[in-house]
């Protein structure tokens, strides 16, 4: 591993048409190598959205809460979020599975709950497609849950050999963390992840006027 190899690899990656911007940093543990390069609107040491890497942060907090005895992965979701939220959230072939849906199902993407972002809506389109066209809009927890209840799941929670990646699962898990810790998800992330690891440049994005974060798509 040396600078030439890294340069060639980075240049190869950034030639691909679907890569709009990128930054790569590689270090050796002994300090003998520290290489960094950026492309597009990315700069060295930028603020950028970690997107679905957030799911690992959420999972870590839940593990900590389970170790503290504040919840169990076998808990029913309705125990923490209430009957109103879970009712009709996952209806498969006419049966409502609100009484069997657990935290474990959400964590393992085995809940069967549709992804509100990429699942086709009744009109055949996805929320993601609309957003990428520039029609940006806020998605509150209540709005997300109400939308998902209009979508058709592909399987029921825990169905054998079934799993489907779903952002909705982690929206629900974030809400459970807020209920258990009695604080916002941003504050929980700071307490359980950012501060213990001294992640001074990592924060929960909650201000839509904050433009210091690199855009997802170049220009």
PDB file of C-alpha atoms in Angstrom:
ATOM      1  CA  UNK A   1       0.000   0.000   0.000  1.00  0.00           C
ATOM      2  CA  UNK A   2       1.526   3.298  -1.107  1.00  0.00           C
ATOM      3  CA  UNK A   3       0.560   6.699  -2.494  1.00  0.00           C
ATOM      4  CA  UNK A   4       0.682   5.578  -6.149  1.00  0.00           C
ATOM      5  CA  UNK A   5      -1.698   2.665  -5.540  1.00  0.00           C
ATOM      6  CA  UNK A   6      -4.113   4.948  -3.676  1.00  0.00           C
ATOM      7  CA  UNK A   7      -3.963   7.601  -6.405  1.00  0.00           C
ATOM      8  CA  UNK A   8      -4.790   5.029  -9.095  1.00  0.00           C
ATOM      9  CA  UNK A   9      -7.650   3.546  -7.085  1.00  0.00           C
ATOM     10  CA  UNK A  10      -9.127   6.957  -6.300  1.00  0.00           C
ATOM     11  CA  UNK A  11      -8.890   8.147  -9.905  1.00  0.00           C
ATOM     12  CA  UNK A  12     -10.564   4.953 -11.097  1.00  0.00           C
ATOM     13  CA  UNK A  13     -13.458   5.439  -8.658  1.00  0.00           C
ATOM     14  CA  UNK A  14     -14.053   9.095  -9.516  1.00  0.00           C
ATOM     15  CA  UNK A  15     -14.192   8.419 -13.258  1.00  0.00           C
ATOM     16  CA  UNK A  16     -17.490   6.575 -12.756  1.00  0.00           C
ATOM     17  CA  UNK A  17     -20.449   8.695 -13.819  1.00  0.00           C
ATOM     18  CA  UNK A  18     -22.510   8.016 -10.685  1.00  0.00           C
ATOM     19  CA  UNK A  19     -19.785   9.308  -8.339  1.00  0.00           C
ATOM     20  CA  UNK A  20     -20.506  13.023  -7.901  1.00  0.00           C
ATOM     21  CA  UNK A  21     -18.029  13.866  -5.178  1.00  0.00           C
ATOM     22  CA  UNK A  22     -15.774  11.927  -2.838  1.00  0.00           C
ATOM     23  CA  UNK A  23     -13.072  12.187  -0.216  1.00  0.00           C
ATOM     24  CA  UNK A  24     -10.783   9.340   0.812  1.00  0.00           C
ATOM     25  CA  UNK A  25      -8.372   9.167   3.713  1.00  0.00           C
ATOM     26  CA  UNK A  26      -6.131   6.186   4.436  1.00  0.00           C
ATOM     27  CA  UNK A  27      -3.847   5.882   7.440  1.00  0.00           C
ATOM     28  CA  UNK A  28      -1.460   3.319   8.848  1.00  0.00           C
ATOM     29  CA  UNK A  29      -1.715   2.677  12.547  1.00  0.00           C
ATOM     30  CA  UNK A  30       1.997   3.294  13.037  1.00  0.00           C
ATOM     31  CA  UNK A  31       1.783   6.739  11.408  1.00  0.00           C
ATOM     32  CA  UNK A  32       3.980   5.854   8.430  1.00  0.00           C
ATOM     33  CA  UNK A  33       1.192   6.628   5.954  1.00  0.00           C
ATOM     34  CA  UNK A  34      -1.469   9.354   5.994  1.00  0.00           C
ATOM     35  CA  UNK A  35      -2.946   9.992   2.532  1.00  0.00           C
ATOM     36  CA  UNK A  36      -5.983  12.041   1.611  1.00  0.00           C
ATOM     37  CA  UNK A  37      -7.586  13.279  -1.598  1.00  0.00           C
ATOM     38  CA  UNK A  38     -10.901  14.860  -2.580  1.00  0.00           C
ATOM     39  CA  UNK A  39     -13.022  15.178  -5.724  1.00  0.00           C
ATOM     40  CA  UNK A  40     -16.050  17.221  -6.809  1.00  0.00           C
ATOM     41  CA  UNK A  41     -17.531  19.439  -4.110  1.00  0.00           C
ATOM     42  CA  UNK A  42     -15.877  17.457  -1.347  1.00  0.00           C
ATOM     43  CA  UNK A  43     -12.855  18.973   0.340  1.00  0.00           C
ATOM     44  CA  UNK A  44     -10.395  17.511   2.789  1.00  0.00           C
ATOM     45  CA  UNK A  45     -11.944  17.216   6.241  1.00  0.00           C
ATOM     46  CA  UNK A  46     -15.489  18.082   5.089  1.00  0.00           C
ATOM     47  CA  UNK A  47     -18.793  17.744   6.862  1.00  0.00           C
ATOM     48  CA  UNK A  48     -20.823  15.158   4.976  1.00  0.00           C
ATOM     49  CA  UNK A  49     -24.013  13.180   5.538  1.00  0.00           C
ATOM     50  CA  UNK A  50     -23.343   9.665   6.833  1.00  0.00           C
ATOM     51  CA  UNK A  51     -26.815   8.599   5.658  1.00  0.00           C
ATOM     52  CA  UNK A  52     -27.512   4.940   6.461  1.00  0.00           C
ATOM     53  CA  UNK A  53     -24.338   4.613   8.515  1.00  0.00           C
ATOM     54  CA  UNK A  54     -26.616   6.226  11.110  1.00  0.00           C
ATOM     55  CA  UNK A  55     -28.244   2.795  11.471  1.00  0.00           C
ATOM     56  CA  UNK A  56     -25.038   1.514  13.096  1.00  0.00           C
ATOM     57  CA  UNK A  57     -25.163   4.374  15.594  1.00  0.00           C
ATOM     58  CA  UNK A  58     -28.810   3.604  16.394  1.00  0.00           C
ATOM     59  CA  UNK A  59     -27.991  -0.089  16.836  1.00  0.00           C
ATOM     60  CA  UNK A  60     -25.120   0.737  19.181  1.00  0.00           C
ATOM     61  CA  UNK A  61     -27.329   2.905  21.401  1.00  0.00           C
ATOM     62  CA  UNK A  62     -29.938   0.143  21.569  1.00  0.00           C
ATOM     63  CA  UNK A  63     -27.254  -2.351  22.583  1.00  0.00           C
ATOM     64  CA  UNK A  64     -26.187   0.004  25.368  1.00  0.00           C
ATOM     65  CA  UNK A  65     -29.787   0.442  26.527  1.00  0.00           C
ATOM     66  CA  UNK A  66     -30.273  -3.324  26.580  1.00  0.00           C
ATOM     67  CA  UNK A  67     -27.094  -3.767  28.655  1.00  0.00           C
ATOM     68  CA  UNK A  68     -28.462  -1.200  31.107  1.00  0.00           C
ATOM     69  CA  UNK A  69     -31.687  -3.206  31.346  1.00  0.00           C
ATOM     70  CA  UNK A  70     -33.780  -0.342  29.967  1.00  0.00           C
ATOM     71  CA  UNK A  71     -35.191  -2.455  27.142  1.00  0.00           C
ATOM     72  CA  UNK A  72     -34.922  -5.884  25.526  1.00  0.00           C
ATOM     73  CA  UNK A  73     -34.676  -6.718  21.841  1.00  0.00           C
ATOM     74  CA  UNK A  74     -37.576  -9.099  22.463  1.00  0.00           C
ATOM     75  CA  UNK A  75     -39.816  -6.229  23.593  1.00  0.00           C
ATOM     76  CA  UNK A  76     -42.926  -5.619  21.542  1.00  0.00           C
ATOM     77  CA  UNK A  77     -42.671  -2.327  19.668  1.00  0.00           C
ATOM     78  CA  UNK A  78     -46.092  -1.301  20.968  1.00  0.00           C
ATOM     79  CA  UNK A  79     -44.748  -1.535  24.530  1.00  0.00           C
ATOM     80  CA  UNK A  80     -42.601   1.526  23.849  1.00  0.00           C
ATOM     81  CA  UNK A  81     -44.486   3.402  21.126  1.00  0.00           C
ATOM     82  CA  UNK A  82     -48.069   2.577  22.031  1.00  0.00           C
ATOM     83  CA  UNK A  83     -50.972   0.835  20.321  1.00  0.00           C
ATOM     84  CA  UNK A  84     -51.893   3.809  18.110  1.00  0.00           C
ATOM     85  CA  UNK A  85     -48.526   3.931  16.349  1.00  0.00           C
ATOM     86  CA  UNK A  86     -48.263   0.189  15.716  1.00  0.00           C
ATOM     87  CA  UNK A  87     -51.900  -0.550  14.805  1.00  0.00           C
ATOM     88  CA  UNK A  88     -52.240  -1.242  11.045  1.00  0.00           C
ATOM     89  CA  UNK A  89     -48.510  -0.623  10.562  1.00  0.00           C
ATOM     90  CA  UNK A  90     -47.918  -4.156   9.291  1.00  0.00           C
ATOM     91  CA  UNK A  91     -51.035  -5.825   7.893  1.00  0.00           C
ATOM     92  CA  UNK A  92     -50.234  -8.932   5.846  1.00  0.00           C
ATOM     93  CA  UNK A  93     -52.981 -10.841   4.046  1.00  0.00           C
ATOM     94  CA  UNK A  94     -55.626  -9.234   6.210  1.00  0.00           C
ATOM     95  CA  UNK A  95     -53.922  -9.880   9.568  1.00  0.00           C
ATOM     96  CA  UNK A  96     -52.538  -7.083  11.735  1.00  0.00           C
ATOM     97  CA  UNK A  97     -49.209  -8.131  13.286  1.00  0.00           C
ATOM     98  CA  UNK A  98     -49.045  -5.327  15.861  1.00  0.00           C
ATOM     99  CA  UNK A  99     -49.020  -7.893  18.688  1.00  0.00           C
ATOM    100  CA  UNK A 100     -45.952  -9.775  17.400  1.00  0.00           C
ATOM    101  CA  UNK A 101     -43.727  -6.974  16.070  1.00  0.00           C
ATOM    102  CA  UNK A 102     -40.546  -6.721  18.186  1.00  0.00           C
ATOM    103  CA  UNK A 103     -37.468  -4.521  18.375  1.00  0.00           C
ATOM    104  CA  UNK A 104     -35.464  -7.488  17.054  1.00  0.00           C
ATOM    105  CA  UNK A 105     -37.602  -7.540  13.891  1.00  0.00           C
ATOM    106  CA  UNK A 106     -36.820  -3.866  13.278  1.00  0.00           C
ATOM    107  CA  UNK A 107     -33.088  -4.222  13.939  1.00  0.00           C
ATOM    108  CA  UNK A 108     -32.719  -7.188  11.577  1.00  0.00           C
ATOM    109  CA  UNK A 109     -34.910  -5.710   8.827  1.00  0.00           C
ATOM    110  CA  UNK A 110     -37.175  -8.723   9.257  1.00  0.00           C
ATOM    111  CA  UNK A 111     -40.279  -6.736  10.152  1.00  0.00           C
ATOM    112  CA  UNK A 112     -41.834  -6.669   6.686  1.00  0.00           C
ATOM    113  CA  UNK A 113     -42.619  -2.964   7.164  1.00  0.00           C
ATOM    114  CA  UNK A 114     -42.228  -1.130   3.826  1.00  0.00           C
ATOM    115  CA  UNK A 115     -39.493   1.455   3.337  1.00  0.00           C
ATOM    116  CA  UNK A 116     -41.371   4.759   3.113  1.00  0.00           C
ATOM    117  CA  UNK A 117     -38.530   6.241   1.051  1.00  0.00           C
ATOM    118  CA  UNK A 118     -38.079   3.649  -1.720  1.00  0.00           C
ATOM    119  CA  UNK A 119     -41.311   1.604  -1.576  1.00  0.00           C
ATOM    120  CA  UNK A 120     -43.677   2.343  -4.444  1.00  0.00           C
ATOM    121  CA  UNK A 121     -46.580   4.517  -3.374  1.00  0.00           C
ATOM    122  CA  UNK A 122     -50.163   3.856  -4.564  1.00  0.00           C
ATOM    123  CA  UNK A 123     -49.417   6.007  -7.647  1.00  0.00           C
ATOM    124  CA  UNK A 124     -46.492   3.726  -8.587  1.00  0.00           C
ATOM    125  CA  UNK A 125     -43.809   6.314  -7.756  1.00  0.00           C
ATOM    126  CA  UNK A 126     -41.431   6.566  -4.806  1.00  0.00           C
ATOM    127  CA  UNK A 127     -40.766   9.366  -2.336  1.00  0.00           C
ATOM    128  CA  UNK A 128     -37.078   9.139  -3.260  1.00  0.00           C
ATOM    129  CA  UNK A 129     -37.825   9.898  -6.916  1.00  0.00           C
ATOM    130  CA  UNK A 130     -39.833  12.968  -5.972  1.00  0.00           C
ATOM    131  CA  UNK A 131     -37.090  14.263  -3.697  1.00  0.00           C
ATOM    132  CA  UNK A 132     -34.397  13.756  -6.337  1.00  0.00           C
ATOM    133  CA  UNK A 133     -36.471  15.893  -8.699  1.00  0.00           C
ATOM    134  CA  UNK A 134     -36.019  18.738  -6.239  1.00  0.00           C
ATOM    135  CA  UNK A 135     -39.382  18.534  -4.489  1.00  0.00           C
ATOM    136  CA  UNK A 136     -37.913  18.634  -1.005  1.00  0.00           C
ATOM    137  CA  UNK A 137     -40.210  18.326   1.991  1.00  0.00           C
ATOM    138  CA  UNK A 138     -40.026  17.487   5.674  1.00  0.00           C
ATOM    139  CA  UNK A 139     -40.885  13.970   6.846  1.00  0.00           C
ATOM    140  CA  UNK A 140     -42.006  13.974  10.450  1.00  0.00           C
ATOM    141  CA  UNK A 141     -42.429  10.759  12.414  1.00  0.00           C
ATOM    142  CA  UNK A 142     -46.233  11.007  12.314  1.00  0.00           C
ATOM    143  CA  UNK A 143     -46.257  11.690   8.574  1.00  0.00           C
ATOM    144  CA  UNK A 144     -43.926   8.752   7.926  1.00  0.00           C
ATOM    145  CA  UNK A 145     -46.036   6.309   9.950  1.00  0.00           C
ATOM    146  CA  UNK A 146     -49.271   7.503   8.339  1.00  0.00           C
ATOM    147  CA  UNK A 147     -47.741   6.999   4.896  1.00  0.00           C
ATOM    148  CA  UNK A 148     -46.411   3.514   5.649  1.00  0.00           C
ATOM    149  CA  UNK A 149     -49.862   2.407   6.774  1.00  0.00           C
ATOM    150  CA  UNK A 150     -51.067   2.972   3.191  1.00  0.00           C
ATOM    151  CA  UNK A 151     -48.384   0.652   1.748  1.00  0.00           C
ATOM    152  CA  UNK A 152     -48.564  -3.098   1.233  1.00  0.00           C
ATOM    153  CA  UNK A 153     -45.911  -5.237   3.001  1.00  0.00           C
ATOM    154  CA  UNK A 154     -44.265  -8.201   1.267  1.00  0.00           C
ATOM    155  CA  UNK A 155     -44.153 -10.429   4.372  1.00  0.00           C
ATOM    156  CA  UNK A 156     -45.036 -10.524   8.070  1.00  0.00           C
ATOM    157  CA  UNK A 157     -42.579  -9.999  10.968  1.00  0.00           C
ATOM    158  CA  UNK A 158     -40.195 -12.920  11.362  1.00  0.00           C
ATOM    159  CA  UNK A 159     -41.341 -14.803   8.259  1.00  0.00           C
ATOM    160  CA  UNK A 160     -38.762 -17.512   7.547  1.00  0.00           C
ATOM    161  CA  UNK A 161     -35.986 -16.529   5.116  1.00  0.00           C
ATOM    162  CA  UNK A 162     -37.455 -13.073   4.582  1.00  0.00           C
ATOM    163  CA  UNK A 163     -35.763  -9.701   5.041  1.00  0.00           C
ATOM    164  CA  UNK A 164     -36.134  -6.302   3.405  1.00  0.00           C
ATOM    165  CA  UNK A 165     -34.006  -3.221   3.978  1.00  0.00           C
ATOM    166  CA  UNK A 166     -36.253  -0.499   5.342  1.00  0.00           C
ATOM    167  CA  UNK A 167     -35.529   3.013   6.608  1.00  0.00           C
ATOM    168  CA  UNK A 168     -38.880   2.876   8.389  1.00  0.00           C
ATOM    169  CA  UNK A 169     -37.514   0.244  10.793  1.00  0.00           C
ATOM    170  CA  UNK A 170     -34.865   2.658  12.006  1.00  0.00           C
ATOM    171  CA  UNK A 171     -37.256   5.586  12.148  1.00  0.00           C
ATOM    172  CA  UNK A 172     -39.219   3.483  14.636  1.00  0.00           C
ATOM    173  CA  UNK A 173     -36.064   2.478  16.530  1.00  0.00           C
ATOM    174  CA  UNK A 174     -35.067   6.140  16.811  1.00  0.00           C
ATOM    175  CA  UNK A 175     -38.474   6.884  18.303  1.00  0.00           C
ATOM    176  CA  UNK A 176     -38.023   4.038  20.805  1.00  0.00           C
ATOM    177  CA  UNK A 177     -34.667   5.488  21.873  1.00  0.00           C
ATOM    178  CA  UNK A 178     -36.347   8.867  22.436  1.00  0.00           C
ATOM    179  CA  UNK A 179     -39.051   7.247  24.578  1.00  0.00           C
ATOM    180  CA  UNK A 180     -36.630   5.196  26.675  1.00  0.00           C
ATOM    181  CA  UNK A 181     -34.006   7.932  27.194  1.00  0.00           C
ATOM    182  CA  UNK A 182     -36.596  10.743  27.435  1.00  0.00           C
ATOM    183  CA  UNK A 183     -34.572  12.964  25.098  1.00  0.00           C
ATOM    184  CA  UNK A 184     -34.306  13.776  21.410  1.00  0.00           C
ATOM    185  CA  UNK A 185     -32.435  11.388  19.140  1.00  0.00           C
ATOM    186  CA  UNK A 186     -29.812  14.096  18.568  1.00  0.00           C
ATOM    187  CA  UNK A 187     -29.188  14.405  22.304  1.00  0.00           C
ATOM    188  CA  UNK A 188     -29.070  10.618  22.684  1.00  0.00           C
ATOM    189  CA  UNK A 189     -26.510  10.330  19.897  1.00  0.00           C
ATOM    190  CA  UNK A 190     -24.378  12.952  21.607  1.00  0.00           C
ATOM    191  CA  UNK A 191     -24.586  11.250  25.015  1.00  0.00           C
ATOM    192  CA  UNK A 192     -24.058   7.646  23.894  1.00  0.00           C
ATOM    193  CA  UNK A 193     -21.826   8.010  20.808  1.00  0.00           C
ATOM    194  CA  UNK A 194     -20.332  11.426  20.041  1.00  0.00           C
ATOM    195  CA  UNK A 195     -19.078  12.441  23.500  1.00  0.00           C
ATOM    196  CA  UNK A 196     -17.669   9.044  24.609  1.00  0.00           C
ATOM    197  CA  UNK A 197     -15.755   8.727  21.333  1.00  0.00           C
ATOM    198  CA  UNK A 198     -14.778  12.431  21.230  1.00  0.00           C
ATOM    199  CA  UNK A 199     -16.359  12.852  17.794  1.00  0.00           C
ATOM    200  CA  UNK A 200     -16.072  16.637  17.856  1.00  0.00           C
ATOM    201  CA  UNK A 201     -17.087  17.149  14.220  1.00  0.00           C
ATOM    202  CA  UNK A 202     -20.065  14.774  14.236  1.00  0.00           C
ATOM    203  CA  UNK A 203     -23.549  16.015  15.025  1.00  0.00           C
ATOM    204  CA  UNK A 204     -27.219  15.322  14.348  1.00  0.00           C
ATOM    205  CA  UNK A 205     -28.344  17.407  11.380  1.00  0.00           C
ATOM    206  CA  UNK A 206     -31.521  19.286  12.313  1.00  0.00           C
ATOM    207  CA  UNK A 207     -31.181  22.754  10.800  1.00  0.00           C
ATOM    208  CA  UNK A 208     -32.245  22.934   7.145  1.00  0.00           C
ATOM    209  CA  UNK A 209     -30.304  26.213   6.741  1.00  0.00           C
ATOM    210  CA  UNK A 210     -27.038  24.477   7.714  1.00  0.00           C
ATOM    211  CA  UNK A 211     -25.061  24.555   4.465  1.00  0.00           C
ATOM    212  CA  UNK A 212     -21.658  23.474   5.752  1.00  0.00           C
ATOM    213  CA  UNK A 213     -22.491  19.864   4.816  1.00  0.00           C
ATOM    214  CA  UNK A 214     -21.412  18.712   1.347  1.00  0.00           C
ATOM    215  CA  UNK A 215     -24.452  18.142  -0.942  1.00  0.00           C
ATOM    216  CA  UNK A 216     -25.271  14.567  -1.949  1.00  0.00           C
ATOM    217  CA  UNK A 217     -25.080  15.399  -5.645  1.00  0.00           C
ATOM    218  CA  UNK A 218     -22.477  17.564  -7.360  1.00  0.00           C
ATOM    219  CA  UNK A 219     -23.995  21.015  -8.179  1.00  0.00           C
TER     220      UNK A 219
END
